[in-house]
Amino acid sequence: MPCSVRFTIQAAQPAAHLFDITLRIERPDPAGQILSLPAWIPGSYMIREFAKNIVSLSAKAGARHLAVVKQDKHTWVLPAGLDEPVTVNYTVYAWDLSVRTAHLDQTHGFFNGTSVFLKVHGCEAQPHFVDIRPPRGLKDAGWRVATSLPEATGEAGAAERYGFGLYRAGDYDELIDHPVEMGTFSLAEFDACGVPHAVAITGRHDCDMTRLVGDLKPICEAQIRLFGEPAPMDRYVFLTMAVGDGYGGLEHRASTALLCSRNDLPYAGMDEATEGYRQFLGLCSHEYFHTWNVKRIKPAAFVPYDLTQEGYTRLLWAFEGFTSYYDDLMLVRSGRITEKDYLALLSKTITQVHKGSGRRKQSVAESSFEAWTKYYRQDENSPNAIVSYYTKGSLVALLLDLRLRADSKGARSLDDLMRGLWQRHGLTGVGVDEDGIFALAAELGGPALGRWLRDLVEGTDELPLEAGLKRLGLTLTWEAPNSNPSLGVRTTAEGDAVKLANVYDGGAARAAGLSAGDVLIALDGIRITSANLDKLLARRLAGETVRVHAFRRDELMEFEVELQAAPVDTAKLAFAERSSGQAKALRGAWLATVA
């Protein structure tokens, strides 16, 4: 007979950040039921050891207490020979205010299933039920529930939309792919191509929900139409936590969890979109695009996910990089930003890639494969050692799109490649092989295009941006960010003190022997503060040698630093003053508003 798995979860001690969870297994494995918690969450490629947050765990069969053996860091085994239902009770500590795990206090509760729901081995493919209960001790708090997890319609105690009660997932993978927000959130709803969507914002904010919905709707519709109707979900929810300073997002099959600064949200009376609001819309667009690209079009290495250990693929440049390309592109195609705004955003991405010398040492294929150990575990030397598969991957997507358009005189584009991936992989569930993107590019543009794309992805040469952009009537120029001589560092302020966060290859500080972590004290005998460093440098010339005192740990050190000219590494894109009619037509189709 099939398994029956039912969870109950309650914010039992909000002030102590503790969820109480009960798991009932009707027919445990007589050989000894195995239970485990994932070690990572899809979309965030780092082993996070969620089991470390389980404070206590016990099990019963009827009134009889059972011995539970912990097999490894995230696996438990119940005794063999059980022939009656088992109840497992455990408590999870939830105090990570991020989109990846779980967070609970007196104001709200949030969790991803990977942090709270044990996998019952042998029952993964069976339906799972979850009874989400109101918080204990906050009876009159007015909390509601926002999630894309379907209500268990027809079952006793089934939840109503936005209410506490019983929810249902078709299997364990679905269960852990619908995060849950509970609290006194603001709520707005809209339809996109006939699909119900909702936005729930938790945290103090003054968001103009009407403005936000008015901007999200055309972004979502543009993406649905890109891949083709109908959309792959019955309903979609943007779960948003507004804080003083924060940024992040994590995709799920029918929702996204977002973290943003409350100042990035639109406010009543706002005329033009602020830079922060454009960034927030770009984040929403990015996570929404993942509904197709990575949640359903997946690398073969993720079919199925093995959440007990790292899942290696060299394709994150396509799944994250291509998504990063389309996130801002969809803002201009949906009419949310101007073409000038889009060029400014694209210029910023080019600048980010160009500033890191790691781009000359690590390919985006290598960056993808090493995400587990390098991209998600960055240190002070990372800009000198790695490249981002997000940003450089998005520029690879840009170049591929522009070349497909130019070579075919507008007959083909990256949109066609994405639709091909959707038809062959997203709709079928077949994973994309490691060479699959190259093969599809070759089908669209010929074998030479496939080889060219492979060179971009697996090589470390500079990307041919100027030539690619020129074919669509765009110019790329480079500027220095300012006229001050450069130390070749990135600094952080600790009160008035200036600390070196990164020391860049080839820079003045590196040549002089300064290191990340050093605290700058004085320049030519004048105290350095976070307020005056730029002013001190502005009074010097490139080529001058200055005396810098700094603390390394608790030891005072002195360095002779020969200042360098400010690096010419800031990109600026513009429409060429003179462009051919074909270039203008290609550019118009590339940025065209989606009807």
XYZ file of C-alpha atoms in Angstrom, residues 8-533:
526
model
C 2.008 19.652 11.208
C 4.051 22.840 11.611
C 3.501 25.591 14.147
C 5.352 28.725 15.192
C 5.550 27.377 18.739
C 7.904 29.898 20.343
C 8.178 32.946 18.073
C 10.303 34.924 20.535
C 12.756 32.018 20.715
C 12.576 31.463 16.920
C 11.381 27.859 17.216
C 9.072 25.920 14.909
C 7.549 22.706 16.274
C 6.961 20.061 13.623
C 5.130 16.760 13.837
C 5.539 14.107 11.165
C 3.107 11.200 11.062
C 4.008 8.135 8.979
C 1.138 5.678 8.667
C 3.193 2.761 7.304
C 6.857 3.058 8.265
C 9.433 0.894 6.535
C 9.581 -2.380 8.524
C 13.297 -2.625 7.726
C 13.903 0.601 9.634
C 12.462 3.907 8.435
C 15.107 6.382 7.191
C 14.517 10.132 7.558
C 16.758 12.909 6.246
C 16.909 16.657 5.705
C 18.458 18.244 2.582
C 21.969 19.674 2.805
C 21.313 22.402 0.201
C 18.452 24.152 -1.516
C 18.057 24.296 -5.311
C 19.121 27.653 -6.719
C 21.721 28.280 -4.007
C 24.759 26.183 -4.763
C 26.356 25.762 -1.367
C 26.160 22.988 1.231
C 24.295 24.626 4.107
C 23.678 21.699 6.461
C 20.087 22.601 7.359
C 19.997 19.731 9.856
C 22.217 21.746 12.173
C 19.120 23.781 13.100
C 17.162 20.768 14.411
C 17.251 21.336 18.167
C 15.596 18.093 19.259
C 13.980 15.053 17.671
C 12.017 12.139 19.121
C 9.655 9.448 17.872
C 6.744 7.367 19.150
C 4.725 4.386 18.021
C 1.455 4.826 19.876
C 2.486 5.581 23.463
C 5.819 3.784 23.090
C 8.975 5.887 22.784
C 11.288 4.744 20.017
C 15.048 4.771 19.871
C 16.187 7.022 17.017
C 19.710 6.532 15.677
C 21.435 9.398 13.913
C 23.251 7.846 10.978
C 25.140 10.893 9.731
C 24.927 14.700 9.831
C 21.412 14.832 8.345
C 20.009 11.278 8.498
C 18.036 9.459 11.212
C 16.894 5.824 11.335
C 13.891 4.425 13.247
C 13.884 0.860 14.625
C 13.104 -2.069 12.352
C 9.981 -4.175 12.777
C 7.469 -1.347 13.202
C 3.976 -2.323 12.067
C 1.994 0.657 13.319
C 1.926 4.410 12.630
C 4.860 6.475 13.862
C 4.880 10.081 15.034
C 8.125 12.060 14.879
C 8.342 15.328 16.812
C 11.136 17.794 16.230
C 11.965 21.462 16.776
C 13.732 23.715 14.274
C 15.596 26.884 15.155
C 14.754 29.614 12.595
C 16.760 32.813 12.814
C 18.301 33.343 9.368
C 16.772 36.365 7.679
C 17.454 35.249 4.124
C 15.579 33.684 1.235
C 17.337 30.333 1.700
C 16.327 28.940 5.085
C 13.792 29.913 7.794
C 13.101 32.885 10.037
C 10.651 33.343 12.897
C 9.885 36.025 15.465
C 6.835 37.788 16.861
C 6.305 39.718 13.601
C 6.301 36.927 11.021
C 7.362 33.412 10.120
C 9.021 32.198 6.926
C 10.353 28.824 5.887
C 11.601 26.854 2.929
C 10.609 23.194 3.014
C 14.259 22.156 2.755
C 14.799 23.624 6.240
C 11.839 22.066 8.025
C 10.425 18.971 6.281
C 12.180 15.637 6.725
C 12.237 13.300 3.745
C 10.616 9.938 4.486
C 12.701 7.542 2.417
C 10.580 5.238 0.301
C 7.637 7.648 0.364
C 9.082 10.498 -1.690
C 6.765 9.965 -4.649
C 3.564 9.900 -2.570
C 1.321 12.890 -1.729
C 2.409 14.905 1.308
C 0.026 16.877 3.535
C 0.984 19.847 5.711
C -1.195 21.340 8.428
C 0.057 24.902 8.956
C -1.205 26.064 12.338
C -1.554 29.565 13.813
C 1.322 30.801 15.979
C 1.195 29.848 19.619
C 0.780 32.776 22.013
C -0.160 35.256 19.260
C -3.858 34.478 19.049
C -4.971 37.975 18.063
C -1.989 38.865 15.878
C -4.027 38.637 12.665
C -1.523 36.428 10.852
C -2.273 34.999 7.416
C -0.457 32.498 5.188
C 1.019 33.263 1.761
C 2.282 30.349 -0.302
C 1.895 28.750 -3.713
C 1.485 25.340 -2.039
C -1.979 24.126 -3.065
C -4.710 23.931 -0.455
C -5.838 20.372 0.304
C -9.261 20.923 -1.215
C -11.758 18.201 -0.288
C -9.813 17.080 2.799
C -10.984 17.679 6.355
C -9.414 20.868 7.685
C -8.392 22.107 4.256
C -7.008 25.630 4.276
C -8.736 28.483 2.525
C -6.642 30.817 0.393
C -4.262 32.791 2.670
C -5.487 30.846 5.701
C -4.093 28.349 8.172
C -5.053 24.731 7.681
C -4.235 21.736 5.493
C -2.172 22.004 2.284
C -1.192 19.281 -0.178
C 1.857 18.519 -2.340
C 1.987 15.792 -4.979
C 5.338 14.504 -3.730
C 8.311 15.478 -1.569
C 10.025 17.501 -4.305
C 6.913 19.618 -4.685
C 6.560 19.986 -0.926
C 9.996 21.586 -0.528
C 9.570 23.852 -3.571
C 6.815 26.085 -2.127
C 8.130 28.448 0.576
C 5.660 29.769 3.140
C 5.304 33.261 4.601
C 3.003 33.893 7.556
C 2.292 37.165 9.285
C 0.490 40.464 8.733
C 1.747 41.044 5.202
C 0.372 43.483 2.639
C -1.286 41.697 -0.254
C -2.088 42.537 -3.860
C -3.294 40.294 -6.689
C -3.316 40.466 -10.471
C -3.697 38.231 -13.518
C -0.981 37.705 -16.126
C -2.146 35.980 -19.314
C -5.043 34.578 -17.314
C -2.889 33.170 -14.491
C -3.558 34.472 -10.946
C -0.548 36.185 -9.351
C -0.083 37.638 -5.883
C 2.434 39.864 -4.115
C 2.805 39.564 -0.323
C 5.102 42.094 1.379
C 6.157 41.569 4.993
C 7.931 44.198 7.054
C 7.307 47.888 7.554
C 6.997 49.681 4.248
C 5.053 52.340 2.362
C 4.891 50.501 -0.960
C 2.452 51.723 -3.567
C 0.985 48.296 -4.239
C -1.047 49.548 -7.213
C 2.102 50.863 -8.897
C 4.001 47.660 -8.151
C 1.284 45.414 -9.563
C 0.960 47.697 -12.595
C 4.648 47.155 -13.330
C 4.865 43.443 -12.512
C 1.922 42.456 -14.717
C 3.480 43.420 -18.086
C 6.856 41.946 -17.052
C 5.228 38.604 -16.275
C 3.132 38.671 -19.431
C 6.166 39.440 -21.594
C 7.935 36.370 -20.228
C 4.918 34.094 -20.595
C 4.565 35.191 -24.226
C 8.272 34.685 -24.888
C 8.013 30.979 -24.060
C 4.421 30.656 -25.239
C 1.076 30.326 -23.488
C -0.109 28.695 -21.355
C 2.156 29.500 -18.432
C 3.558 26.412 -16.674
C 1.966 27.225 -13.298
C -1.639 27.590 -12.175
C -0.790 30.433 -9.765
C 2.301 32.457 -8.822
C 3.284 34.302 -5.633
C 5.989 36.923 -4.996
C 6.905 36.520 -1.289
C 8.755 39.701 -0.323
C 10.480 40.664 2.928
C 11.153 44.403 3.198
C 14.041 45.392 5.479
C 16.278 48.399 6.021
C 19.088 47.103 3.836
C 18.912 43.806 1.954
C 18.819 42.218 -1.468
C 18.288 38.674 -2.679
C 15.968 36.231 -4.322
C 15.440 32.506 -4.736
C 13.338 30.886 -7.410
C 10.710 28.187 -6.948
C 8.344 26.409 -9.319
C 5.372 28.714 -8.657
C 6.768 31.451 -6.423
C 9.842 33.364 -5.428
C 11.204 34.464 -2.063
C 12.601 38.001 -2.192
C 14.519 40.211 0.232
C 14.687 43.936 -0.509
C 15.316 47.332 1.006
C 12.029 49.028 1.826
C 13.418 52.137 0.124
C 13.602 50.221 -3.159
C 9.832 49.767 -3.267
C 7.667 52.326 -5.106
C 5.861 54.909 -3.027
C 2.728 56.954 -3.599
C 3.453 60.006 -5.710
C 6.728 58.670 -7.128
C 7.078 60.057 -10.645
C 9.980 58.265 -12.283
C 11.288 54.904 -11.150
C 14.239 55.246 -8.796
C 17.438 53.291 -9.336
C 16.505 51.103 -6.351
C 13.048 50.380 -7.761
C 14.485 49.451 -11.159
C 16.829 47.099 -9.329
C 13.889 45.534 -7.469
C 11.909 45.065 -10.688
C 15.001 43.463 -12.211
C 15.176 41.073 -9.261
C 11.501 40.144 -9.680
C 12.049 39.669 -13.419
C 15.108 37.484 -12.802
C 13.386 35.124 -10.387
C 10.254 34.950 -12.533
C 12.298 33.967 -15.608
C 13.638 31.057 -13.588
C 10.097 29.625 -13.653
C 11.156 28.306 -17.058
C 14.948 28.487 -17.036
C 16.246 26.177 -14.252
C 12.994 25.186 -12.539
C 11.764 23.295 -15.607
C 14.583 23.580 -18.155
C 17.288 21.949 -16.021
C 20.828 20.690 -16.425
C 20.885 16.911 -16.671
C 22.931 16.970 -13.447
C 19.816 18.241 -11.626
C 17.410 15.588 -12.951
C 16.705 14.527 -10.326
C 18.235 16.730 -7.638
C 20.448 14.983 -5.113
C 20.169 17.321 -2.120
C 22.537 15.285 0.033
C 25.673 16.429 -1.798
C 26.966 18.871 -4.386
C 25.437 18.667 -7.853
C 28.112 19.623 -10.354
C 27.346 21.195 -13.720
C 29.269 23.485 -16.075
C 26.029 25.086 -17.277
C 25.207 27.739 -14.687
C 26.459 30.340 -17.181
C 23.329 29.497 -19.191
C 20.847 28.952 -16.378
C 21.891 31.937 -14.269
C 23.733 33.979 -16.895
C 20.990 33.815 -19.525
C 18.430 34.605 -16.826
C 20.537 37.615 -15.788
C 20.518 38.753 -19.416
C 16.775 38.512 -19.782
C 15.885 40.080 -16.412
C 16.702 43.662 -17.461
C 15.893 43.028 -21.128
C 12.355 42.156 -20.094
C 12.061 45.479 -18.269
C 12.606 47.409 -21.495
C 10.566 44.992 -23.610
C 7.632 45.378 -21.219
C 7.925 49.168 -21.294
C 8.948 49.483 -17.643
C 12.236 51.245 -18.410
C 13.501 53.222 -21.386
C 16.080 52.059 -23.891
C 18.481 54.609 -22.370
C 17.901 53.089 -18.917
C 18.592 49.644 -20.337
C 21.890 50.707 -21.879
C 22.901 52.140 -18.515
C 22.134 48.814 -16.799
C 23.997 46.883 -19.491
C 26.971 49.237 -19.139
C 27.038 48.531 -15.419
C 27.179 44.774 -16.040
C 30.021 45.154 -18.540
C 31.903 47.295 -16.011
C 31.432 44.719 -13.246
C 32.931 41.976 -15.386
C 35.797 44.146 -16.614
C 36.880 45.308 -13.144
C 37.787 41.800 -11.946
C 41.044 40.277 -13.207
C 39.586 36.857 -12.354
C 37.899 36.938 -15.767
C 41.322 36.259 -17.304
C 41.920 33.214 -15.089
C 38.599 31.395 -14.838
C 36.098 30.635 -17.608
C 32.368 30.819 -16.981
C 32.186 27.044 -17.451
C 34.755 26.626 -14.694
C 32.966 29.227 -12.565
C 29.765 27.205 -12.927
C 31.429 23.954 -11.913
C 33.239 25.558 -8.996
C 30.236 27.477 -7.662
C 30.181 25.224 -4.593
C 33.732 26.039 -3.540
C 34.507 29.426 -5.080
C 31.523 31.552 -6.117
C 29.458 30.822 -3.003
C 32.501 30.882 -0.720
C 34.138 34.115 -1.797
C 36.980 35.696 0.092
C 39.107 38.834 -0.144
C 41.000 37.495 -3.194
C 37.957 36.448 -5.199
C 37.979 39.427 -7.620
C 41.501 38.383 -8.609
C 40.677 34.690 -8.961
C 37.122 34.093 -10.207
C 34.530 35.415 -12.622
C 30.783 35.519 -12.033
C 28.718 33.154 -14.160
C 25.851 35.593 -13.577
C 27.423 38.717 -15.054
C 29.812 37.258 -17.624
C 27.189 34.639 -18.476
C 24.742 37.454 -19.229
C 27.296 39.046 -21.591
C 27.768 35.697 -23.343
C 23.982 35.629 -23.788
C 24.068 39.189 -25.144
C 26.734 38.341 -27.710
C 24.950 35.149 -28.748
C 21.670 37.023 -29.167
C 23.266 39.812 -31.202
C 25.147 37.410 -33.447
C 22.095 35.239 -34.105
C 20.119 38.356 -35.051
C 22.828 39.860 -37.246
C 23.840 36.627 -39.032
C 20.228 35.732 -39.829
C 19.190 39.320 -40.668
C 16.648 39.181 -37.868
C 15.181 35.743 -38.650
C 16.580 34.119 -35.485
C 17.548 35.210 -31.980
C 18.272 33.918 -28.497
C 14.500 33.890 -27.983
C 14.352 30.994 -30.443
C 17.033 29.115 -28.536
C 15.124 29.574 -25.272
C 11.905 28.361 -26.876
C 13.788 25.371 -28.275
C 15.050 24.521 -24.791
C 11.514 24.856 -23.459
C 10.035 22.527 -26.071
C 12.759 19.875 -25.780
C 13.500 20.009 -22.090
C 11.077 22.162 -20.101
C 7.977 20.417 -21.389
C 9.500 16.935 -21.385
C 11.476 16.922 -18.123
C 14.598 15.741 -19.960
C 17.717 17.443 -18.592
C 20.054 19.498 -20.756
C 23.342 17.707 -21.451
C 26.567 19.553 -20.707
C 27.037 20.204 -24.462
C 23.341 20.765 -25.122
C 23.415 24.562 -25.426
C 26.316 24.438 -27.896
C 24.475 21.854 -29.991
C 21.264 23.873 -30.110
C 23.178 27.059 -30.978
C 24.814 25.166 -33.846
C 21.389 24.068 -35.107
C 20.204 27.676 -35.155
C 23.328 29.358 -36.503
C 25.558 26.664 -37.958
C 28.527 24.672 -36.615
C 30.802 27.734 -36.588
C 28.438 29.461 -34.182
C 28.470 26.462 -31.848
C 32.290 26.456 -31.807
C 32.379 30.237 -31.283
C 30.005 29.957 -28.316
C 32.094 27.175 -26.780
C 35.189 29.369 -27.062
C 33.415 32.197 -25.224
C 32.226 29.872 -22.471
C 35.321 27.747 -21.984
C 37.946 30.414 -22.650
C 39.292 33.406 -20.751
C 39.922 35.806 -23.635
C 38.216 39.187 -23.559
C 34.687 39.033 -24.916
C 34.292 40.654 -28.383
C 31.767 43.163 -27.085
C 32.659 46.139 -29.285
C 32.297 44.146 -32.508
C 29.084 42.440 -31.415
C 27.404 45.652 -30.301
C 28.483 47.519 -33.421
C 26.428 45.175 -35.607
C 23.286 46.550 -33.961
C 24.388 50.158 -34.060
C 25.755 50.488 -30.530
C 29.077 51.953 -29.423
C 31.081 50.883 -26.387
C 33.619 53.277 -24.901
C 35.687 53.109 -21.731
C 36.194 55.802 -19.118
C 37.958 56.251 -15.805
C 35.488 56.516 -12.899
C 37.177 59.743 -11.742
C 40.428 61.677 -12.119
C 41.906 60.717 -8.732
C 45.029 58.556 -8.709
C 44.296 54.987 -7.679
C 45.410 52.701 -4.875
C 43.859 49.692 -6.638
C 41.701 48.656 -3.695
C 38.135 48.356 -2.479
C 37.608 49.716 1.020
C 35.012 49.410 3.733
C 34.351 51.857 6.547
C 34.503 50.745 10.163
C 33.381 53.892 11.900
C 35.893 56.510 10.759
C 38.508 53.870 9.962
C 39.191 52.649 6.425
C 39.755 48.908 5.979
C 40.991 47.259 2.799
C 38.383 44.739 1.666
C 40.088 43.787 -1.622
C 43.537 44.519 -3.008
C 43.485 44.180 -6.786
C 46.065 42.516 -9.022
C 48.347 45.025 -10.678
C 47.309 47.879 -8.423
C 49.454 50.307 -6.447
C 48.565 48.800 -3.067
C 49.421 45.272 -4.221
C 52.811 46.426 -5.555
C 53.563 48.163 -2.255
C 52.703 45.114 -0.147
C 49.407 46.198 1.392
C 46.909 43.390 2.028
C 43.190 42.871 2.480
C 42.322 43.412 6.130
C 44.852 46.196 6.642
C 43.413 49.310 8.317
C 44.726 52.538 6.781
C 45.942 55.043 9.371
C 47.732 57.887 7.592
C 48.898 59.125 4.204
C 52.063 61.233 4.346
C 51.424 61.795 8.034
C 47.791 62.890 7.633
C 45.168 60.737 9.279
C 43.051 58.702 6.838
C 39.309 58.524 7.503
C 36.375 57.222 5.517
C 35.447 60.849 4.836
C 38.783 62.177 3.619
C 40.578 59.400 1.691
